[in-house]
PDB file of C-alpha atoms in Angstrom:
ATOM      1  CA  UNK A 294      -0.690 -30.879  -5.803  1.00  0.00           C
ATOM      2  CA  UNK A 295       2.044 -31.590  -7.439  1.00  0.00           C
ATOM      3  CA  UNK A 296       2.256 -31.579 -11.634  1.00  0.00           C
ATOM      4  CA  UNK A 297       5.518 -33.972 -11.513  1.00  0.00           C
ATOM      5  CA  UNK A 298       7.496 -36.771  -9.791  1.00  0.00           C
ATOM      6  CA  UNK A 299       9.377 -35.584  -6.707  1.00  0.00           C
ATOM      7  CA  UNK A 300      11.149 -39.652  -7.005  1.00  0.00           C
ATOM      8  CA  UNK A 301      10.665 -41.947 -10.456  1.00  0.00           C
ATOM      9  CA  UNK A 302      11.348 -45.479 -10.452  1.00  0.00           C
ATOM     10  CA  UNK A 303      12.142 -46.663 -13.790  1.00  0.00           C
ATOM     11  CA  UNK A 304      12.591 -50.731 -14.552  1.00  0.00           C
ATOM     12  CA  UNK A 305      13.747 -51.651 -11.130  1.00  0.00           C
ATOM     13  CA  UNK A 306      14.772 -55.095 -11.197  1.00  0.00           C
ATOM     14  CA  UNK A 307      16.886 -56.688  -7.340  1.00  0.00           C
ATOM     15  CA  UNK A 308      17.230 -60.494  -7.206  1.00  0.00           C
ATOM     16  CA  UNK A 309      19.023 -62.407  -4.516  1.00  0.00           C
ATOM     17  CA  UNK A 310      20.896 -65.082  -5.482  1.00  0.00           C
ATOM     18  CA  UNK A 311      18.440 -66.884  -7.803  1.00  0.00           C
ATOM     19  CA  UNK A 312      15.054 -65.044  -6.397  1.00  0.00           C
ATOM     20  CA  UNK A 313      14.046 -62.099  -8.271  1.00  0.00           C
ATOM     21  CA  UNK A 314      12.395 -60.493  -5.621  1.00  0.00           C
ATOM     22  CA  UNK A 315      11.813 -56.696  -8.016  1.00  0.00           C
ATOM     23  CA  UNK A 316      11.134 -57.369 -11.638  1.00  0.00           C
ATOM     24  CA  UNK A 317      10.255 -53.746 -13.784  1.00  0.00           C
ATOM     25  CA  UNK A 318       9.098 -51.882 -11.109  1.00  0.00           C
ATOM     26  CA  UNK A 319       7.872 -48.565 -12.033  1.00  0.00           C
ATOM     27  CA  UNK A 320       6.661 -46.042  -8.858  1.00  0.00           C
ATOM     28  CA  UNK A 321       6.468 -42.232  -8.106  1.00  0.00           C
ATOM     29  CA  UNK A 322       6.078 -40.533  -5.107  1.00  0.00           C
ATOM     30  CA  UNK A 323       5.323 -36.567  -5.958  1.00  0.00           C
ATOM     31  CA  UNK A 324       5.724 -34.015  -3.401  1.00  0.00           C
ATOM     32  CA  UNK A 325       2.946 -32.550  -1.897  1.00  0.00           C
ATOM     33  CA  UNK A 326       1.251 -35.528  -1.991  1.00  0.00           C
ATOM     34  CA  UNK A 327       0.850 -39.200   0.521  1.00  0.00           C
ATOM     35  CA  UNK A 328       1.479 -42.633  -1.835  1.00  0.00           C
ATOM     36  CA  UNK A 329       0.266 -45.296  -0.102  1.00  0.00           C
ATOM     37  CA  UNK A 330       2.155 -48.724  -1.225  1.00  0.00           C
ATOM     38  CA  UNK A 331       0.433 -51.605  -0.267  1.00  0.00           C
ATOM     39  CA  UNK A 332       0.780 -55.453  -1.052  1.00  0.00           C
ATOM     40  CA  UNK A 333       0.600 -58.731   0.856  1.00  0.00           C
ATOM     41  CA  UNK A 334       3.555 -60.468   2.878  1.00  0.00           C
ATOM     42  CA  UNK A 335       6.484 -61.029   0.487  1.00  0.00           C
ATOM     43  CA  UNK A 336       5.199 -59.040  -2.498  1.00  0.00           C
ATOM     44  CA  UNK A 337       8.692 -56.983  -2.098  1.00  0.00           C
ATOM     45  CA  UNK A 338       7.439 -53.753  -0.269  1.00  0.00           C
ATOM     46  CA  UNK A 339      10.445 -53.905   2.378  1.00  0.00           C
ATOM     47  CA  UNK A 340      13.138 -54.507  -0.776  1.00  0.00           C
ATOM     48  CA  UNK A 341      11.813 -51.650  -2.539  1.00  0.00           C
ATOM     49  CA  UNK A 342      11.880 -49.225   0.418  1.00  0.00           C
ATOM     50  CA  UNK A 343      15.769 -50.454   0.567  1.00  0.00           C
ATOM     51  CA  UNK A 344      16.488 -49.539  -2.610  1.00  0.00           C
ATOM     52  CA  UNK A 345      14.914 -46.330  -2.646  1.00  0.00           C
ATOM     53  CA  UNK A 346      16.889 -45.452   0.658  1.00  0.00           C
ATOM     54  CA  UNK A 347      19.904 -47.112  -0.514  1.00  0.00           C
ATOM     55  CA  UNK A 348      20.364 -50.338   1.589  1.00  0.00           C
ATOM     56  CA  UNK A 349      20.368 -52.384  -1.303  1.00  0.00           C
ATOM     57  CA  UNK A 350      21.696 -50.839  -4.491  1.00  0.00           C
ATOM     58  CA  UNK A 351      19.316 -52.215  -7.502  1.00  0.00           C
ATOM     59  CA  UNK A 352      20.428 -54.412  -9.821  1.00  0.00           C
ATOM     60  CA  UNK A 353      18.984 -52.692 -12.708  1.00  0.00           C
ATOM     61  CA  UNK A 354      17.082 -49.485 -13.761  1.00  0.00           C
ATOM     62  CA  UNK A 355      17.242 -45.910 -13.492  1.00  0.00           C
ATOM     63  CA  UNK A 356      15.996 -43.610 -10.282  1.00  0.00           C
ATOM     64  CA  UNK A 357      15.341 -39.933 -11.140  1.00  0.00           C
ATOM     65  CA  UNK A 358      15.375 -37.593  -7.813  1.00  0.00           C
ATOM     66  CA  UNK A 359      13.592 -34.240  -8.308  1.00  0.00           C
ATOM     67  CA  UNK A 360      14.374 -34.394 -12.526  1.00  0.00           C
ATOM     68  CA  UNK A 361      17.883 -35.662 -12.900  1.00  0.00           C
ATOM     69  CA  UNK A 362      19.129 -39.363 -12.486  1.00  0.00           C
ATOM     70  CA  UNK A 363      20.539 -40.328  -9.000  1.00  0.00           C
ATOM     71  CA  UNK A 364      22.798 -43.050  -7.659  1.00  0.00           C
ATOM     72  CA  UNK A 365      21.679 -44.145  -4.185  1.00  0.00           C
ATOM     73  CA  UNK A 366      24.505 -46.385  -3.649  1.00  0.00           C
ATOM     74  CA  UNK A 367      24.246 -46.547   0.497  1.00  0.00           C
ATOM     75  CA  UNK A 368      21.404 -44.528   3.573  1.00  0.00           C
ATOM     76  CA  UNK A 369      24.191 -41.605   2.788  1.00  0.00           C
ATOM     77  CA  UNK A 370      23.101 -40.968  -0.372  1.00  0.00           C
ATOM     78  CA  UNK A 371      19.836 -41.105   0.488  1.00  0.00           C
ATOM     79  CA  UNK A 372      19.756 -39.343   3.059  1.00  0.00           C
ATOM     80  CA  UNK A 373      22.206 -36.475   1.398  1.00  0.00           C
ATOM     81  CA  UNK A 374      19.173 -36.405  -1.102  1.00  0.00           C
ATOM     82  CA  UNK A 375      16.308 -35.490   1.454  1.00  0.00           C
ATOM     83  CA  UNK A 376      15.108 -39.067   1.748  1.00  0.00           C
ATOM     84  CA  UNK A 377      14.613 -40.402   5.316  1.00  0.00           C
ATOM     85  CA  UNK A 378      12.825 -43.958   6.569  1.00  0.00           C
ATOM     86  CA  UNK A 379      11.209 -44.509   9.251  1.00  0.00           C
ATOM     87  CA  UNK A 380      10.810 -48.357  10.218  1.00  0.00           C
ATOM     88  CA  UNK A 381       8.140 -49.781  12.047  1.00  0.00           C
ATOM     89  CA  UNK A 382      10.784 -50.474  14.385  1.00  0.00           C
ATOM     90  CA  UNK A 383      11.567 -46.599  14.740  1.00  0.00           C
ATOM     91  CA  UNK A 384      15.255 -46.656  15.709  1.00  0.00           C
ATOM     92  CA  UNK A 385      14.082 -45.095  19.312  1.00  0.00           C
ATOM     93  CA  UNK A 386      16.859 -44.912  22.278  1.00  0.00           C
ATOM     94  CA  UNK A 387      13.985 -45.415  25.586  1.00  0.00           C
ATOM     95  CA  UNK A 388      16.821 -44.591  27.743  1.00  0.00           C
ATOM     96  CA  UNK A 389      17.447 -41.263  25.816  1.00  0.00           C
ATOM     97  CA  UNK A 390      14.792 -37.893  25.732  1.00  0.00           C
ATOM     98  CA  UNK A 391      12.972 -36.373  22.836  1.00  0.00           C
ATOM     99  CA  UNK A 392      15.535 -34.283  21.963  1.00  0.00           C
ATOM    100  CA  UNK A 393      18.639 -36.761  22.348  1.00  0.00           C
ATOM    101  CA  UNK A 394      16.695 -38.854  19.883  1.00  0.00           C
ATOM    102  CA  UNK A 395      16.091 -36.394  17.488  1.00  0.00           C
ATOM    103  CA  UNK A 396      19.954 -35.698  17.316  1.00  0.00           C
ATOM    104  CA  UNK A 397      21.544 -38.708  17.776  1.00  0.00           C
ATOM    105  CA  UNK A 398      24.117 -39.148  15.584  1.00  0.00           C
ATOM    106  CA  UNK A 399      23.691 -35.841  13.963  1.00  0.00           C
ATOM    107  CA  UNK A 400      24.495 -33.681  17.171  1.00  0.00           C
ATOM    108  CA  UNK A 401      25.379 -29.922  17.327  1.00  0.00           C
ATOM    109  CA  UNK A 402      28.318 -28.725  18.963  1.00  0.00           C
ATOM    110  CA  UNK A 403      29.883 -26.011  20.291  1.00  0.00           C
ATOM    111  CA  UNK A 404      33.343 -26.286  20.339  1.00  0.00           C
ATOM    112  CA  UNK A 405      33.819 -29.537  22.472  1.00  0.00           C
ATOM    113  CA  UNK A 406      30.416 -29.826  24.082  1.00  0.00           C
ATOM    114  CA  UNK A 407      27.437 -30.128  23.005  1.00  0.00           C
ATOM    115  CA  UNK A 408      24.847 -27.188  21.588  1.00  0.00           C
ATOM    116  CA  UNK A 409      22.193 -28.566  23.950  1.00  0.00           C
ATOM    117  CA  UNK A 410      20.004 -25.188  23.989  1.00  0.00           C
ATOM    118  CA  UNK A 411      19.919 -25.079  19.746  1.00  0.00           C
ATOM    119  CA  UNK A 412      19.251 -29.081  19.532  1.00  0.00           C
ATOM    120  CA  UNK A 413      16.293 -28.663  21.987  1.00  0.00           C
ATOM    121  CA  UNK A 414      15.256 -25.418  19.477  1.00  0.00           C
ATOM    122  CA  UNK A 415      15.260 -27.023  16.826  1.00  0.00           C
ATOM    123  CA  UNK A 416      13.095 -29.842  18.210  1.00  0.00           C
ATOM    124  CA  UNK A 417      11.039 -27.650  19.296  1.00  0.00           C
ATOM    125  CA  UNK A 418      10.287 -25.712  16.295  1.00  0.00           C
ATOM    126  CA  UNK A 419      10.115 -28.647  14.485  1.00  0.00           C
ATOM    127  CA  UNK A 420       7.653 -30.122  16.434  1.00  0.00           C
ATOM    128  CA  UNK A 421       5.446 -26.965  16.465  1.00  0.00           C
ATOM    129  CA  UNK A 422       6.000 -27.265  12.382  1.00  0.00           C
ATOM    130  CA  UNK A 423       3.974 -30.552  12.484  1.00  0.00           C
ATOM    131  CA  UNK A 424       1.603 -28.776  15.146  1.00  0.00           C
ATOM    132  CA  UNK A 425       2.319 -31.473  17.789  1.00  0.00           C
ATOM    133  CA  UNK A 426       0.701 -31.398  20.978  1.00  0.00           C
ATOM    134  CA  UNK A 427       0.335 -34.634  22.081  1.00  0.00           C
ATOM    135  CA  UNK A 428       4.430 -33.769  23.844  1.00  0.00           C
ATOM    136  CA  UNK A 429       4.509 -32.528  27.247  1.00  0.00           C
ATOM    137  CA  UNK A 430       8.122 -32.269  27.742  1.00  0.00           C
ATOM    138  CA  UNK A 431      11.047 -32.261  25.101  1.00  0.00           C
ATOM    139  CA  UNK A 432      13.390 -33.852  27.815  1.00  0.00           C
ATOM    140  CA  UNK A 433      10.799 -36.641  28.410  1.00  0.00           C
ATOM    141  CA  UNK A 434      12.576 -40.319  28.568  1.00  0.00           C
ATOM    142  CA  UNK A 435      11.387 -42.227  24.760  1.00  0.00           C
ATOM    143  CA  UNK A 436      10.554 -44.927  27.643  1.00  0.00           C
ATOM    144  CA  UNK A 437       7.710 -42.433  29.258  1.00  0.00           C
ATOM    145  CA  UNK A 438       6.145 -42.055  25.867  1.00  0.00           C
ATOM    146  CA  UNK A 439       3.382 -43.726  24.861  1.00  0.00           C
ATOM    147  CA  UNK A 440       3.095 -45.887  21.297  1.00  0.00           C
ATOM    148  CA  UNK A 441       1.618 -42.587  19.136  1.00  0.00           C
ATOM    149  CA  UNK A 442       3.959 -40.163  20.956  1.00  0.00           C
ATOM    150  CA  UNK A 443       7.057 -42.197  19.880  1.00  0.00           C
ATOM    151  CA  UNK A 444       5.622 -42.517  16.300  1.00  0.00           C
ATOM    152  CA  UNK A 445       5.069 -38.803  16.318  1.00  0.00           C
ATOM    153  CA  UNK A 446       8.862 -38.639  17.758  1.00  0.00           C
ATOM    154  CA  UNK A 447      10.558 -41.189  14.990  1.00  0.00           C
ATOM    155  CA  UNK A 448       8.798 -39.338  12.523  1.00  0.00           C
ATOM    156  CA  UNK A 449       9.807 -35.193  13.181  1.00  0.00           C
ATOM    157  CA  UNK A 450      13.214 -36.305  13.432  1.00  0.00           C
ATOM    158  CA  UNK A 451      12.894 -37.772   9.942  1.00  0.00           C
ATOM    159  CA  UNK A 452      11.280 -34.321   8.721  1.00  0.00           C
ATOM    160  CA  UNK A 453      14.184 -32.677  10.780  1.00  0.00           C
ATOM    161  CA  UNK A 454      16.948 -32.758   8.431  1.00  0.00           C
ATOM    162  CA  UNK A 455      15.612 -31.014   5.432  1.00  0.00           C
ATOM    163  CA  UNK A 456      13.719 -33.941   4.242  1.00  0.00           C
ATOM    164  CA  UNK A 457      12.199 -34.048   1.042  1.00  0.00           C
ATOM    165  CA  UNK A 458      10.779 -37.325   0.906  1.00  0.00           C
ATOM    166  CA  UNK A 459       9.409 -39.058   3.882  1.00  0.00           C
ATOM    167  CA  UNK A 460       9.157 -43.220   4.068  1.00  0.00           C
ATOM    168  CA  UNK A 461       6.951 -44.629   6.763  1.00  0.00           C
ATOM    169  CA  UNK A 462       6.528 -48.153   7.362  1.00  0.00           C
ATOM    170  CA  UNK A 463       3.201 -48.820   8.851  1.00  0.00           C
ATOM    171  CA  UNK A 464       3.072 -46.091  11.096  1.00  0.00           C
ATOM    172  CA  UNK A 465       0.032 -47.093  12.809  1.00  0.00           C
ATOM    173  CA  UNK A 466       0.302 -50.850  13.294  1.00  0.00           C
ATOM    174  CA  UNK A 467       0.721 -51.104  16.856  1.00  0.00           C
ATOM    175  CA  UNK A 468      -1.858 -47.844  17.838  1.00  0.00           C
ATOM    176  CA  UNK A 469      -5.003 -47.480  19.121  1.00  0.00           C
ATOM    177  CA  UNK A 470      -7.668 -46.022  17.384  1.00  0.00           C
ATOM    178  CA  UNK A 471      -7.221 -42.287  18.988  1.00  0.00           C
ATOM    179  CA  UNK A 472      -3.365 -42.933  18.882  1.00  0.00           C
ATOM    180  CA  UNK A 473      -4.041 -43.891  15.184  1.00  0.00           C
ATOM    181  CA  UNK A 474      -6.118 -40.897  14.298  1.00  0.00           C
ATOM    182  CA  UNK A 475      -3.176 -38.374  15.784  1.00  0.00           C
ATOM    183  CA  UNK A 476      -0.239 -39.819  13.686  1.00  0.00           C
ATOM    184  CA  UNK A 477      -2.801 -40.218  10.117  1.00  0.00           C
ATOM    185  CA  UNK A 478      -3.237 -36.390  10.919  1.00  0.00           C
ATOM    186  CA  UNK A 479       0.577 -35.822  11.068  1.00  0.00           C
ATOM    187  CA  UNK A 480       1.410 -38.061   7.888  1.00  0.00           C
ATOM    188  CA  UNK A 481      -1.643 -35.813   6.328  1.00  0.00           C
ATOM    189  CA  UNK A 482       0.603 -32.755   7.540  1.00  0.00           C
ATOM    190  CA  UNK A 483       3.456 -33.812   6.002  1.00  0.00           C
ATOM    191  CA  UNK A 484       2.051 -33.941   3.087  1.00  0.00           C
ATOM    192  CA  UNK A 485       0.555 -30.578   3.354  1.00  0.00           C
ATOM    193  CA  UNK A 486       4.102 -28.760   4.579  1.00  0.00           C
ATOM    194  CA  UNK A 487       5.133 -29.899   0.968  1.00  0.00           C
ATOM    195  CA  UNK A 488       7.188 -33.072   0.971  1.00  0.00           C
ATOM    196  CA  UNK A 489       6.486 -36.526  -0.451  1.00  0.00           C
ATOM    197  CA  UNK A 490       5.643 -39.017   1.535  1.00  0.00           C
ATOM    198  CA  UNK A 491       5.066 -42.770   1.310  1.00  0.00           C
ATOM    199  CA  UNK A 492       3.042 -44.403   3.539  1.00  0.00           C
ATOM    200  CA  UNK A 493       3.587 -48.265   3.350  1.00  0.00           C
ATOM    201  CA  UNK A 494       0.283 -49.661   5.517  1.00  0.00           C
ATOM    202  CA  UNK A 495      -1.755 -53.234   5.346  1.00  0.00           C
ATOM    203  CA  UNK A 496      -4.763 -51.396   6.894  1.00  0.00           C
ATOM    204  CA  UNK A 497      -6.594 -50.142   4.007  1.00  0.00           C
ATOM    205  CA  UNK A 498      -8.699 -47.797   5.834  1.00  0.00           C
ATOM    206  CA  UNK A 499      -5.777 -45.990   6.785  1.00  0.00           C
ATOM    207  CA  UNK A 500      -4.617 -46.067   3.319  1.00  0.00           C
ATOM    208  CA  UNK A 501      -8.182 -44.513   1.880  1.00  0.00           C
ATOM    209  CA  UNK A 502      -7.974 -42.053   4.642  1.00  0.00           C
ATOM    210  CA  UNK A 503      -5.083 -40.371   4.406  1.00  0.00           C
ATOM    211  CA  UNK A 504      -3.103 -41.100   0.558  1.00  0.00           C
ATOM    212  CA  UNK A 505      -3.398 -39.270  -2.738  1.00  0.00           C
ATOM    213  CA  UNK A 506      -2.602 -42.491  -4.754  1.00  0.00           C
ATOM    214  CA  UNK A 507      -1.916 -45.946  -4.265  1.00  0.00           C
ATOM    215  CA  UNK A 508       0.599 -48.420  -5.595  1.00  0.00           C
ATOM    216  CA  UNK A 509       0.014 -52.003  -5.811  1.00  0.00           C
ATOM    217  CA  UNK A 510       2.751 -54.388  -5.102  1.00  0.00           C
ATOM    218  CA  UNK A 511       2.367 -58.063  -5.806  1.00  0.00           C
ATOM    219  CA  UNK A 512       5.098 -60.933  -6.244  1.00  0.00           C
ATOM    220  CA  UNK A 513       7.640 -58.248  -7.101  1.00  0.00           C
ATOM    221  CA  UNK A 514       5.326 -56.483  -9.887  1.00  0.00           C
ATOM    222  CA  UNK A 515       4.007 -52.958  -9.448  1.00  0.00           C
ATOM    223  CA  UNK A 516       0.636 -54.333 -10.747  1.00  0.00           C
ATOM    224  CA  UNK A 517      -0.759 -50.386 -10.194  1.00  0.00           C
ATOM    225  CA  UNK A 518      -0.464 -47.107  -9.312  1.00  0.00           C
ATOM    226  CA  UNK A 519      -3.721 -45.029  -9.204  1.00  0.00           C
ATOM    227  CA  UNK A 520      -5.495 -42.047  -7.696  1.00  0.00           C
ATOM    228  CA  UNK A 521      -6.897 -43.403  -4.449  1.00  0.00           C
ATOM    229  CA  UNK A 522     -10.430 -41.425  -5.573  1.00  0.00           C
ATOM    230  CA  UNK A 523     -10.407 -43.771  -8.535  1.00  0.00           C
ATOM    231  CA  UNK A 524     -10.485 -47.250  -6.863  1.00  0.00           C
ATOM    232  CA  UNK A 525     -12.396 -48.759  -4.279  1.00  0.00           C
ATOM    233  CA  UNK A 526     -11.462 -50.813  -1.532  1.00  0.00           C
ATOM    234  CA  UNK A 527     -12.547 -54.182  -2.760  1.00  0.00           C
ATOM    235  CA  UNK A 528     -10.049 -53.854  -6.132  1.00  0.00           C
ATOM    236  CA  UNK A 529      -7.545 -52.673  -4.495  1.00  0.00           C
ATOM    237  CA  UNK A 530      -7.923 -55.973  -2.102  1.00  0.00           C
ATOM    238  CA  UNK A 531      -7.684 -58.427  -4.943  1.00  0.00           C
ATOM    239  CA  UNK A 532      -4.667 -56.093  -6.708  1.00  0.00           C
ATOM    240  CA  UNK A 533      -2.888 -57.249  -3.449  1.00  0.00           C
ATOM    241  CA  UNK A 534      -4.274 -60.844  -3.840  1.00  0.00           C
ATOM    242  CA  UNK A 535      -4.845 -62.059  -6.976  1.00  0.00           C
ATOM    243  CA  UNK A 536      -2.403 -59.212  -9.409  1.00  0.00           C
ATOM    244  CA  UNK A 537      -5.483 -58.117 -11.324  1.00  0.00           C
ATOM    245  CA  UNK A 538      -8.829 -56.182 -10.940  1.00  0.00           C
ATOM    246  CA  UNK A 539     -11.106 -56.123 -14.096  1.00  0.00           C
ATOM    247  CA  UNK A 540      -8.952 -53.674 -15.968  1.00  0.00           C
ATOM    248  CA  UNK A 541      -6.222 -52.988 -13.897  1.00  0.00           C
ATOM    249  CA  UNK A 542      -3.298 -54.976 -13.023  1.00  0.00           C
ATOM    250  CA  UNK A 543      -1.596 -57.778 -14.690  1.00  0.00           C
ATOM    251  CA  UNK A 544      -2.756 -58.808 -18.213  1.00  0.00           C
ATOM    252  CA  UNK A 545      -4.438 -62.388 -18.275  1.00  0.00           C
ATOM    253  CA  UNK A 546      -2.607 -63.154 -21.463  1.00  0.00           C
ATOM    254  CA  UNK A 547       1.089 -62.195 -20.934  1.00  0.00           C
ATOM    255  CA  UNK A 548       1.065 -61.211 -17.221  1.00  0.00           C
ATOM    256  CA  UNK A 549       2.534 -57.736 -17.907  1.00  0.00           C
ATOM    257  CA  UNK A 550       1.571 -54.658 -15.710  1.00  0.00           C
ATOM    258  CA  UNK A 551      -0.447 -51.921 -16.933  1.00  0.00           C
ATOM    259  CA  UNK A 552       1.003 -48.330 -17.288  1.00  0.00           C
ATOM    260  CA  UNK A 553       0.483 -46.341 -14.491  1.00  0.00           C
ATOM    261  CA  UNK A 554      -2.559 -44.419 -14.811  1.00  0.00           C
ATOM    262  CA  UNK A 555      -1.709 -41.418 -12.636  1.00  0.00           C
ATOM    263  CA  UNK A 556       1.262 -40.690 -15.671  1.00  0.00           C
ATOM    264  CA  UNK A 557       0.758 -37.556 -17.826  1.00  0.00           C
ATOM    265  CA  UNK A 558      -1.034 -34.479 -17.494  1.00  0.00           C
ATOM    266  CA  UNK A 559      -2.995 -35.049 -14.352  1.00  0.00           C
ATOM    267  CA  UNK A 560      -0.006 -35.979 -12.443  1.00  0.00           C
TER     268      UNK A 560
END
């Protein structure tokens, strides 16, 4: 595992007009390694994931990118960085194949046509990288696919482009259980090939499954961030709804969040 931060978050602060929806957020992601980020309906999960992939710039704080400060100013910069998304909508074309989605936008030419034979190698290889199997046909219709093969397709052509740091946004929310149990085993994967990934989720069996740490989001306060081996379900459920588990959390007196206890040497 990794012994430092792949992405820091430093005193993130975004408001919208008067709502301060991020207030001192603090979060790593480290490569090598699946951060699960959890936290209820509105707690700010979706704003954060913007400004770490540089829809919405943040209105204060510093982000540090493999050791060195970084402005993510638009999805450029991010993704000039390494960092990709993938929404739980996954930005799939059904009337396009495999491969025109894994290119689209980013196609290779040759001269005035397109490369088709290197774009479908490249798929290819990639998928065999993330030993997928569950693919048939690389010129398959998205519209053939079924819910797990389309999550497996939105996510290799995220990993396609060099990625260093992989965002998914409840990958497995609309799967069946076998479905589910393919695409945990490919985030696990990407994890193991070497990049960061995090793995934003409301199923928390998921999230004990498959992530190295969590972070705890709630009303706009990173309340923790902790090895998943030292938690246990039921605090991490009242993290998410009440801010606070014995120790961890927000402090009863002043309401101020706790260091993160994955900092330091065991990081």
């Amino acid at each position: 595992m990794s012994t430092s931060a792949l992405l820091q978050l430093r005193g993130i602060d975004k408001s919208f007009g008067p709502v301060q929806v991020l207030r001192d957020i603090a979060f790593s992601a480290h490569a090598g390694e699946v951060t699960a980020l959890v936290g209820d309906n509105g707690a700010g999960k979706s704003t954060l994931v913007k400004c770490i992939s540089g829809i919405h710039p943040p209105d204060a704080g510093e982000v540090v990118f493999d050791g060195r400060p970084v402005q993510i100013g638009s999805p450029r910069d991010a993704a000039d960085l390494g960092i990709e998304v993938v929404y739980q909508d996954l930005a799939l074309c059904d009337n396009l194949d495999i491969v025109q989605n894994m290119f689209l936008g980013r196609e290779k030419r040759s001269g005035l046509v397109l490369d088709e034979a290197a774009m479908e190698q490249l798929a290819a290889e990639t998928l065999a990288g993330l030993s997928v199997r569950t693919v048939t046909s690389l010129r398959q219709h998205v519209s053939s696919l079924s819910g797990g093969q389309r999550q497996t397709v939105a996510i290799a052509k995220a990993v396609l482009w060099n990625s260093r740091l992989v965002i998914l946004d409840e990958p497995t929310a609309a799967l069946g259980v076998a479905q589910t149990a393919q695409v945990l085993e490919l985030v696990r994967r990407l994890a193991d090939n070497g990049l960061a990934v995090v793995l934003i989720s409301h199923n928390m069996n998921d999230v004990f499954a498959v992530s190295d740490r969590i972070a705890a989001l709630y009303l706009g306060r990173m309340v923790a961030q902790v090895r998943t081996t030292d938690i246990t379900h039921a605090q991490i459920v009242e993290l998410i709804t009440a801010g606070r588990s014995g120790a961890l959390g927000l402090s009863a007196e002043d309401h101020t969040p706790y260091a993160d206890t994955t900092s330091g040497a065991d990081r």
